[in-house]
C-alpha cells in the first residue's frame, strides 16, 4: 500500500507542483508590504474638513419624477463652497450648491485640484483621462464615471465625476498586488472569482498530495547493510 501511495504522491506532485509554488510565491508578494501601504492610504493627506458656518441654510428640491431611494445625504465645505451630496442606492449621486442648484459633473481641472490638495505628490500630474461607468480600467473596477489622474510616480488617483470625491488610489505596487492576486485565485481576467472549478480542483489535489506526503513520512525504511568487515 505504501508503494501505491508513493506512486500517487509522485504523480500528484508533478500535477500540482507548479500551482503550489505559484500560491506560495504570490502569497509572499501579497504580504511583502502592509495592506494600508498597498491601498495607498499613506499618500492621503490628513486634511481637516472646514466646518459649516452656523447660519448655513440649504434648500434642495429633487425633481418630482425622481424615485431613486436615497442612501445618504452629506453637506461639507469643498474648496470654500458649501456642497451637499446625495448618494443613491444604485451607486449614483448628485451634488448641489447651498442655493439648491445642481452642480455639473467634475471637470478635469477640478479633479487635478482635488488630487493636489488631498494626495501627497498630487501636484505632479502627467495626464488625466475620463472613463464612463461601463469603461473603467481594470485597476478601478467600479461601475461609476471617474477621472483618472496619473501621477509621476505611477500612481493612479480616481476621482468621481458625480461624487466629486477621491474614490480610489492605485499605486504601482497595488497593481502588482492585484496581478498576483489574480494568479493566486487563478482568475486573471476579472480577479474577483474565488469560487470556480479550476481553483477548487487544484486545491483538492494539493490537499491529497500533502496528505499522502504526511502518510509516507511514517513509512518504514529497510536498514541499509553495513560495510563488509
mmCIF file of C-alpha atoms in Angstrom:
data_model
loop_
_atom_site.group_PDB
_atom_site.id
_atom_site.type_symbol
_atom_site.label_atom_id
_atom_site.label_comp_id
_atom_site.label_asym_id
_atom_site.label_seq_id
_atom_site.Cartn_x
_atom_site.Cartn_y
_atom_site.Cartn_z
ATOM 1 C CA UNK A 1 0.000 0.000 0.000
ATOM 2 C CA UNK A 2 2.834 2.405 0.824
ATOM 3 C CA UNK A 3 4.318 1.787 -2.622
ATOM 4 C CA UNK A 4 0.992 2.735 -4.212
ATOM 5 C CA UNK A 5 0.831 5.848 -2.043
ATOM 6 C CA UNK A 6 4.363 6.766 -3.122
ATOM 7 C CA UNK A 7 3.453 6.444 -6.808
ATOM 8 C CA UNK A 8 0.318 8.550 -6.378
ATOM 9 C CA UNK A 9 2.303 11.107 -4.413
ATOM 10 C CA UNK A 10 4.851 11.446 -7.232
ATOM 11 C CA UNK A 11 2.175 11.869 -9.888
ATOM 12 C CA UNK A 12 0.262 14.397 -7.792
ATOM 13 C CA UNK A 13 3.492 16.297 -7.128
ATOM 14 C CA UNK A 14 4.074 16.627 -10.873
ATOM 15 C CA UNK A 15 0.486 17.802 -11.352
ATOM 16 C CA UNK A 16 0.168 20.341 -8.528
ATOM 17 C CA UNK A 17 3.797 21.324 -8.006
ATOM 18 C CA UNK A 18 3.534 24.452 -10.169
ATOM 19 C CA UNK A 19 0.267 25.714 -8.593
ATOM 20 C CA UNK A 20 1.645 25.150 -5.092
ATOM 21 C CA UNK A 21 4.803 27.075 -5.946
ATOM 22 C CA UNK A 22 2.680 29.825 -7.517
ATOM 23 C CA UNK A 23 0.440 30.071 -4.431
ATOM 24 C CA UNK A 24 3.496 30.323 -2.188
ATOM 25 C CA UNK A 25 5.248 32.985 -4.270
ATOM 26 C CA UNK A 26 2.104 35.093 -4.785
ATOM 27 C CA UNK A 27 1.290 34.811 -1.088
ATOM 28 C CA UNK A 28 4.783 36.073 -0.252
ATOM 29 C CA UNK A 29 4.383 39.049 -2.614
ATOM 30 C CA UNK A 30 0.988 39.941 -1.134
ATOM 31 C CA UNK A 31 2.362 40.097 2.430
ATOM 32 C CA UNK A 32 5.596 41.868 1.463
ATOM 33 C CA UNK A 33 4.109 45.284 2.269
ATOM 34 C CA UNK A 34 1.442 46.410 4.760
ATOM 35 C CA UNK A 35 -2.029 46.410 3.210
ATOM 36 C CA UNK A 36 -2.518 50.093 4.120
ATOM 37 C CA UNK A 37 0.528 50.979 2.009
ATOM 38 C CA UNK A 38 -0.710 48.765 -0.834
ATOM 39 C CA UNK A 39 -4.003 50.665 -0.811
ATOM 40 C CA UNK A 40 -2.180 53.992 -0.955
ATOM 41 C CA UNK A 41 -3.562 55.221 2.353
ATOM 42 C CA UNK A 42 -0.113 56.591 3.238
ATOM 43 C CA UNK A 43 -0.462 59.022 0.322
ATOM 44 C CA UNK A 44 -3.718 60.537 1.561
ATOM 45 C CA UNK A 45 -3.147 63.825 3.349
ATOM 46 C CA UNK A 46 -4.797 64.411 6.702
ATOM 47 C CA UNK A 47 -6.930 67.337 5.617
ATOM 48 C CA UNK A 48 -9.170 68.880 8.261
ATOM 49 C CA UNK A 49 -12.627 69.464 6.889
ATOM 50 C CA UNK A 50 -13.766 73.070 7.142
ATOM 51 C CA UNK A 51 -16.725 73.421 9.482
ATOM 52 C CA UNK A 52 -20.018 74.699 8.105
ATOM 53 C CA UNK A 53 -20.992 78.201 9.229
ATOM 54 C CA UNK A 54 -23.644 78.145 11.943
ATOM 55 C CA UNK A 55 -26.063 80.187 9.822
ATOM 56 C CA UNK A 56 -25.816 77.876 6.795
ATOM 57 C CA UNK A 57 -29.167 77.295 5.112
ATOM 58 C CA UNK A 58 -29.589 74.640 2.480
ATOM 59 C CA UNK A 59 -32.629 74.153 0.277
ATOM 60 C CA UNK A 60 -32.638 71.275 -2.186
ATOM 61 C CA UNK A 61 -35.615 70.233 -4.283
ATOM 62 C CA UNK A 62 -35.386 66.958 -6.134
ATOM 63 C CA UNK A 63 -37.275 66.551 -9.399
ATOM 64 C CA UNK A 64 -40.843 65.341 -8.951
ATOM 65 C CA UNK A 65 -40.151 62.271 -11.100
ATOM 66 C CA UNK A 66 -37.136 61.245 -9.017
ATOM 67 C CA UNK A 67 -37.975 57.921 -7.367
ATOM 68 C CA UNK A 68 -34.459 56.662 -6.630
ATOM 69 C CA UNK A 69 -34.025 55.598 -2.985
ATOM 70 C CA UNK A 70 -31.528 57.805 -1.156
ATOM 71 C CA UNK A 71 -28.693 56.152 0.755
ATOM 72 C CA UNK A 72 -27.053 59.173 2.362
ATOM 73 C CA UNK A 73 -27.038 62.979 2.343
ATOM 74 C CA UNK A 74 -23.895 64.856 3.381
ATOM 75 C CA UNK A 75 -23.002 68.545 3.392
ATOM 76 C CA UNK A 76 -19.490 69.923 3.669
ATOM 77 C CA UNK A 77 -17.291 72.781 2.537
ATOM 78 C CA UNK A 78 -15.221 71.921 -0.513
ATOM 79 C CA UNK A 79 -12.629 74.474 -1.613
ATOM 80 C CA UNK A 80 -14.600 77.279 0.006
ATOM 81 C CA UNK A 81 -18.008 76.244 -1.363
ATOM 82 C CA UNK A 82 -20.800 74.547 0.555
ATOM 83 C CA UNK A 83 -21.681 71.336 -1.262
ATOM 84 C CA UNK A 84 -24.451 68.859 -0.480
ATOM 85 C CA UNK A 85 -24.003 65.370 -1.894
ATOM 86 C CA UNK A 86 -26.910 62.941 -2.263
ATOM 87 C CA UNK A 87 -25.867 59.323 -2.702
ATOM 88 C CA UNK A 88 -28.479 56.942 -4.102
ATOM 89 C CA UNK A 89 -28.853 53.220 -3.503
ATOM 90 C CA UNK A 90 -27.965 52.412 -7.113
ATOM 91 C CA UNK A 91 -24.470 53.876 -6.636
ATOM 92 C CA UNK A 92 -25.080 57.174 -8.434
ATOM 93 C CA UNK A 93 -25.009 60.567 -6.746
ATOM 94 C CA UNK A 94 -25.733 64.256 -7.273
ATOM 95 C CA UNK A 95 -24.078 67.408 -5.944
ATOM 96 C CA UNK A 96 -25.900 70.627 -5.075
ATOM 97 C CA UNK A 97 -24.837 74.110 -4.087
ATOM 98 C CA UNK A 98 -26.201 75.778 -0.976
ATOM 99 C CA UNK A 99 -28.861 77.562 -3.039
ATOM 100 C CA UNK A 100 -30.161 74.212 -4.306
ATOM 101 C CA UNK A 101 -28.642 74.441 -7.758
ATOM 102 C CA UNK A 102 -27.413 71.162 -9.198
ATOM 103 C CA UNK A 103 -23.672 71.113 -9.860
ATOM 104 C CA UNK A 104 -22.331 69.886 -13.166
ATOM 105 C CA UNK A 105 -20.031 66.825 -13.293
ATOM 106 C CA UNK A 106 -16.491 67.383 -12.075
ATOM 107 C CA UNK A 107 -14.091 68.775 -14.684
ATOM 108 C CA UNK A 108 -10.520 67.596 -15.189
ATOM 109 C CA UNK A 109 -9.223 70.869 -13.685
ATOM 110 C CA UNK A 110 -11.307 70.321 -10.541
ATOM 111 C CA UNK A 111 -10.093 66.735 -10.332
ATOM 112 C CA UNK A 112 -6.465 67.878 -10.549
ATOM 113 C CA UNK A 113 -7.017 70.493 -7.834
ATOM 114 C CA UNK A 114 -8.636 67.925 -5.550
ATOM 115 C CA UNK A 115 -5.764 65.459 -6.039
ATOM 116 C CA UNK A 116 -3.157 68.171 -5.413
ATOM 117 C CA UNK A 117 -4.973 69.076 -2.191
ATOM 118 C CA UNK A 118 -5.596 65.579 -0.853
ATOM 119 C CA UNK A 119 -2.743 63.352 -2.155
ATOM 120 C CA UNK A 120 0.990 63.552 -1.418
ATOM 121 C CA UNK A 121 2.728 64.260 -4.731
ATOM 122 C CA UNK A 122 -0.646 65.068 -6.255
ATOM 123 C CA UNK A 123 0.723 68.198 -7.886
ATOM 124 C CA UNK A 124 2.940 66.104 -10.183
ATOM 125 C CA UNK A 125 0.286 65.115 -12.725
ATOM 126 C CA UNK A 126 1.324 63.563 -16.034
ATOM 127 C CA UNK A 127 -2.135 63.167 -17.583
ATOM 128 C CA UNK A 128 -5.851 62.920 -16.880
ATOM 129 C CA UNK A 129 -8.363 60.631 -18.563
ATOM 130 C CA UNK A 130 -12.119 60.377 -18.240
ATOM 131 C CA UNK A 131 -13.852 56.997 -18.114
ATOM 132 C CA UNK A 132 -17.562 56.270 -18.348
ATOM 133 C CA UNK A 133 -19.153 53.916 -15.838
ATOM 134 C CA UNK A 134 -19.051 50.981 -18.264
ATOM 135 C CA UNK A 135 -15.487 51.616 -19.453
ATOM 136 C CA UNK A 136 -13.480 51.950 -16.245
ATOM 137 C CA UNK A 137 -9.931 50.499 -16.150
ATOM 138 C CA UNK A 138 -9.194 47.141 -14.551
ATOM 139 C CA UNK A 139 -7.459 48.731 -11.580
ATOM 140 C CA UNK A 140 -10.658 50.575 -10.599
ATOM 141 C CA UNK A 141 -13.434 48.068 -11.334
ATOM 142 C CA UNK A 142 -16.402 50.075 -10.089
ATOM 143 C CA UNK A 143 -19.336 50.979 -12.361
ATOM 144 C CA UNK A 144 -19.164 54.746 -11.925
ATOM 145 C CA UNK A 145 -17.796 57.583 -14.085
ATOM 146 C CA UNK A 146 -14.387 58.799 -12.930
ATOM 147 C CA UNK A 147 -11.403 60.925 -13.770
ATOM 148 C CA UNK A 148 -8.128 59.031 -13.727
ATOM 149 C CA UNK A 149 -5.371 61.384 -12.575
ATOM 150 C CA UNK A 150 -1.983 59.795 -13.336
ATOM 151 C CA UNK A 151 0.943 60.964 -11.198
ATOM 152 C CA UNK A 152 4.654 60.978 -11.979
ATOM 153 C CA UNK A 153 5.385 58.087 -9.593
ATOM 154 C CA UNK A 154 2.943 55.798 -11.434
ATOM 155 C CA UNK A 155 0.055 56.246 -9.008
ATOM 156 C CA UNK A 156 -3.452 56.462 -10.449
ATOM 157 C CA UNK A 157 -5.914 58.532 -8.427
ATOM 158 C CA UNK A 158 -9.574 58.062 -9.346
ATOM 159 C CA UNK A 159 -11.931 60.970 -8.726
ATOM 160 C CA UNK A 160 -15.690 60.527 -9.150
ATOM 161 C CA UNK A 161 -17.178 62.927 -11.693
ATOM 162 C CA UNK A 162 -20.537 62.756 -9.899
ATOM 163 C CA UNK A 163 -19.352 62.434 -6.298
ATOM 164 C CA UNK A 164 -16.508 64.946 -6.503
ATOM 165 C CA UNK A 165 -14.511 62.734 -4.126
ATOM 166 C CA UNK A 166 -11.387 60.599 -4.357
ATOM 167 C CA UNK A 167 -12.776 57.118 -4.898
ATOM 168 C CA UNK A 168 -9.519 55.109 -5.060
ATOM 169 C CA UNK A 169 -5.737 55.399 -5.005
ATOM 170 C CA UNK A 170 -3.902 52.778 -7.081
ATOM 171 C CA UNK A 171 -0.133 52.712 -6.659
ATOM 172 C CA UNK A 172 2.223 50.699 -8.830
ATOM 173 C CA UNK A 173 2.545 48.193 -6.008
ATOM 174 C CA UNK A 174 -1.256 47.908 -5.843
ATOM 175 C CA UNK A 175 -1.272 46.874 -9.499
ATOM 176 C CA UNK A 176 1.451 44.272 -8.791
ATOM 177 C CA UNK A 177 -0.593 43.056 -5.826
ATOM 178 C CA UNK A 178 -3.716 42.899 -7.972
ATOM 179 C CA UNK A 179 -1.917 40.847 -10.655
ATOM 180 C CA UNK A 180 -0.501 38.297 -8.207
ATOM 181 C CA UNK A 181 -3.917 38.115 -6.510
ATOM 182 C CA UNK A 182 -5.368 37.143 -9.888
ATOM 183 C CA UNK A 183 -2.699 34.431 -10.176
ATOM 184 C CA UNK A 184 -3.376 33.294 -6.632
ATOM 185 C CA UNK A 185 -7.078 32.706 -7.278
ATOM 186 C CA UNK A 186 -6.458 31.654 -10.912
ATOM 187 C CA UNK A 187 -8.660 34.413 -12.331
ATOM 188 C CA UNK A 188 -6.560 36.912 -14.276
ATOM 189 C CA UNK A 189 -9.489 38.277 -16.281
ATOM 190 C CA UNK A 190 -11.802 39.641 -13.576
ATOM 191 C CA UNK A 191 -9.661 38.926 -10.484
ATOM 192 C CA UNK A 192 -12.797 38.552 -8.398
ATOM 193 C CA UNK A 193 -13.913 34.903 -8.616
ATOM 194 C CA UNK A 194 -12.569 32.872 -5.696
ATOM 195 C CA UNK A 195 -15.015 30.003 -6.301
ATOM 196 C CA UNK A 196 -14.535 28.266 -9.631
ATOM 197 C CA UNK A 197 -13.893 24.616 -10.678
ATOM 198 C CA UNK A 198 -10.230 25.035 -11.665
ATOM 199 C CA UNK A 199 -9.204 26.551 -8.349
ATOM 200 C CA UNK A 200 -11.241 24.056 -6.325
ATOM 201 C CA UNK A 201 -9.871 21.065 -8.296
ATOM 202 C CA UNK A 202 -6.233 22.083 -7.852
ATOM 203 C CA UNK A 203 -6.826 22.848 -4.173
ATOM 204 C CA UNK A 204 -8.311 19.371 -3.602
ATOM 205 C CA UNK A 205 -5.441 17.695 -5.463
ATOM 206 C CA UNK A 206 -2.924 19.704 -3.447
ATOM 207 C CA UNK A 207 -4.553 18.628 -0.191
ATOM 208 C CA UNK A 208 -4.491 14.976 -1.296
ATOM 209 C CA UNK A 209 -0.834 15.248 -2.269
ATOM 210 C CA UNK A 210 0.015 16.807 1.093
ATOM 211 C CA UNK A 211 -1.887 14.084 2.972
ATOM 212 C CA UNK A 212 -0.066 11.351 1.061
ATOM 213 C CA UNK A 213 3.229 13.054 1.839
ATOM 214 C CA UNK A 214 2.364 13.090 5.551
ATOM 215 C CA UNK A 215 1.421 9.393 5.452
ATOM 216 C CA UNK A 216 4.655 8.480 3.672
ATOM 217 C CA UNK A 217 6.648 10.109 6.457
ATOM 218 C CA UNK A 218 5.738 7.086 8.598
ATOM 219 C CA UNK A 219 6.855 4.552 6.005
ATOM 220 C CA UNK A 220 9.307 2.026 7.355
ATOM 221 C CA UNK A 221 12.634 2.034 5.595
ATOM 222 C CA UNK A 222 14.785 -1.045 5.348
ATOM 223 C CA UNK A 223 18.076 -0.790 7.180
ATOM 224 C CA UNK A 224 20.983 -0.475 4.851
ATOM 225 C CA UNK A 225 23.596 -3.215 5.150
ATOM 226 C CA UNK A 226 26.684 -2.099 6.993
ATOM 227 C CA UNK A 227 30.152 -2.110 5.413
ATOM 228 C CA UNK A 228 31.739 -5.508 4.978
ATOM 229 C CA UNK A 229 34.245 -6.436 7.662
#
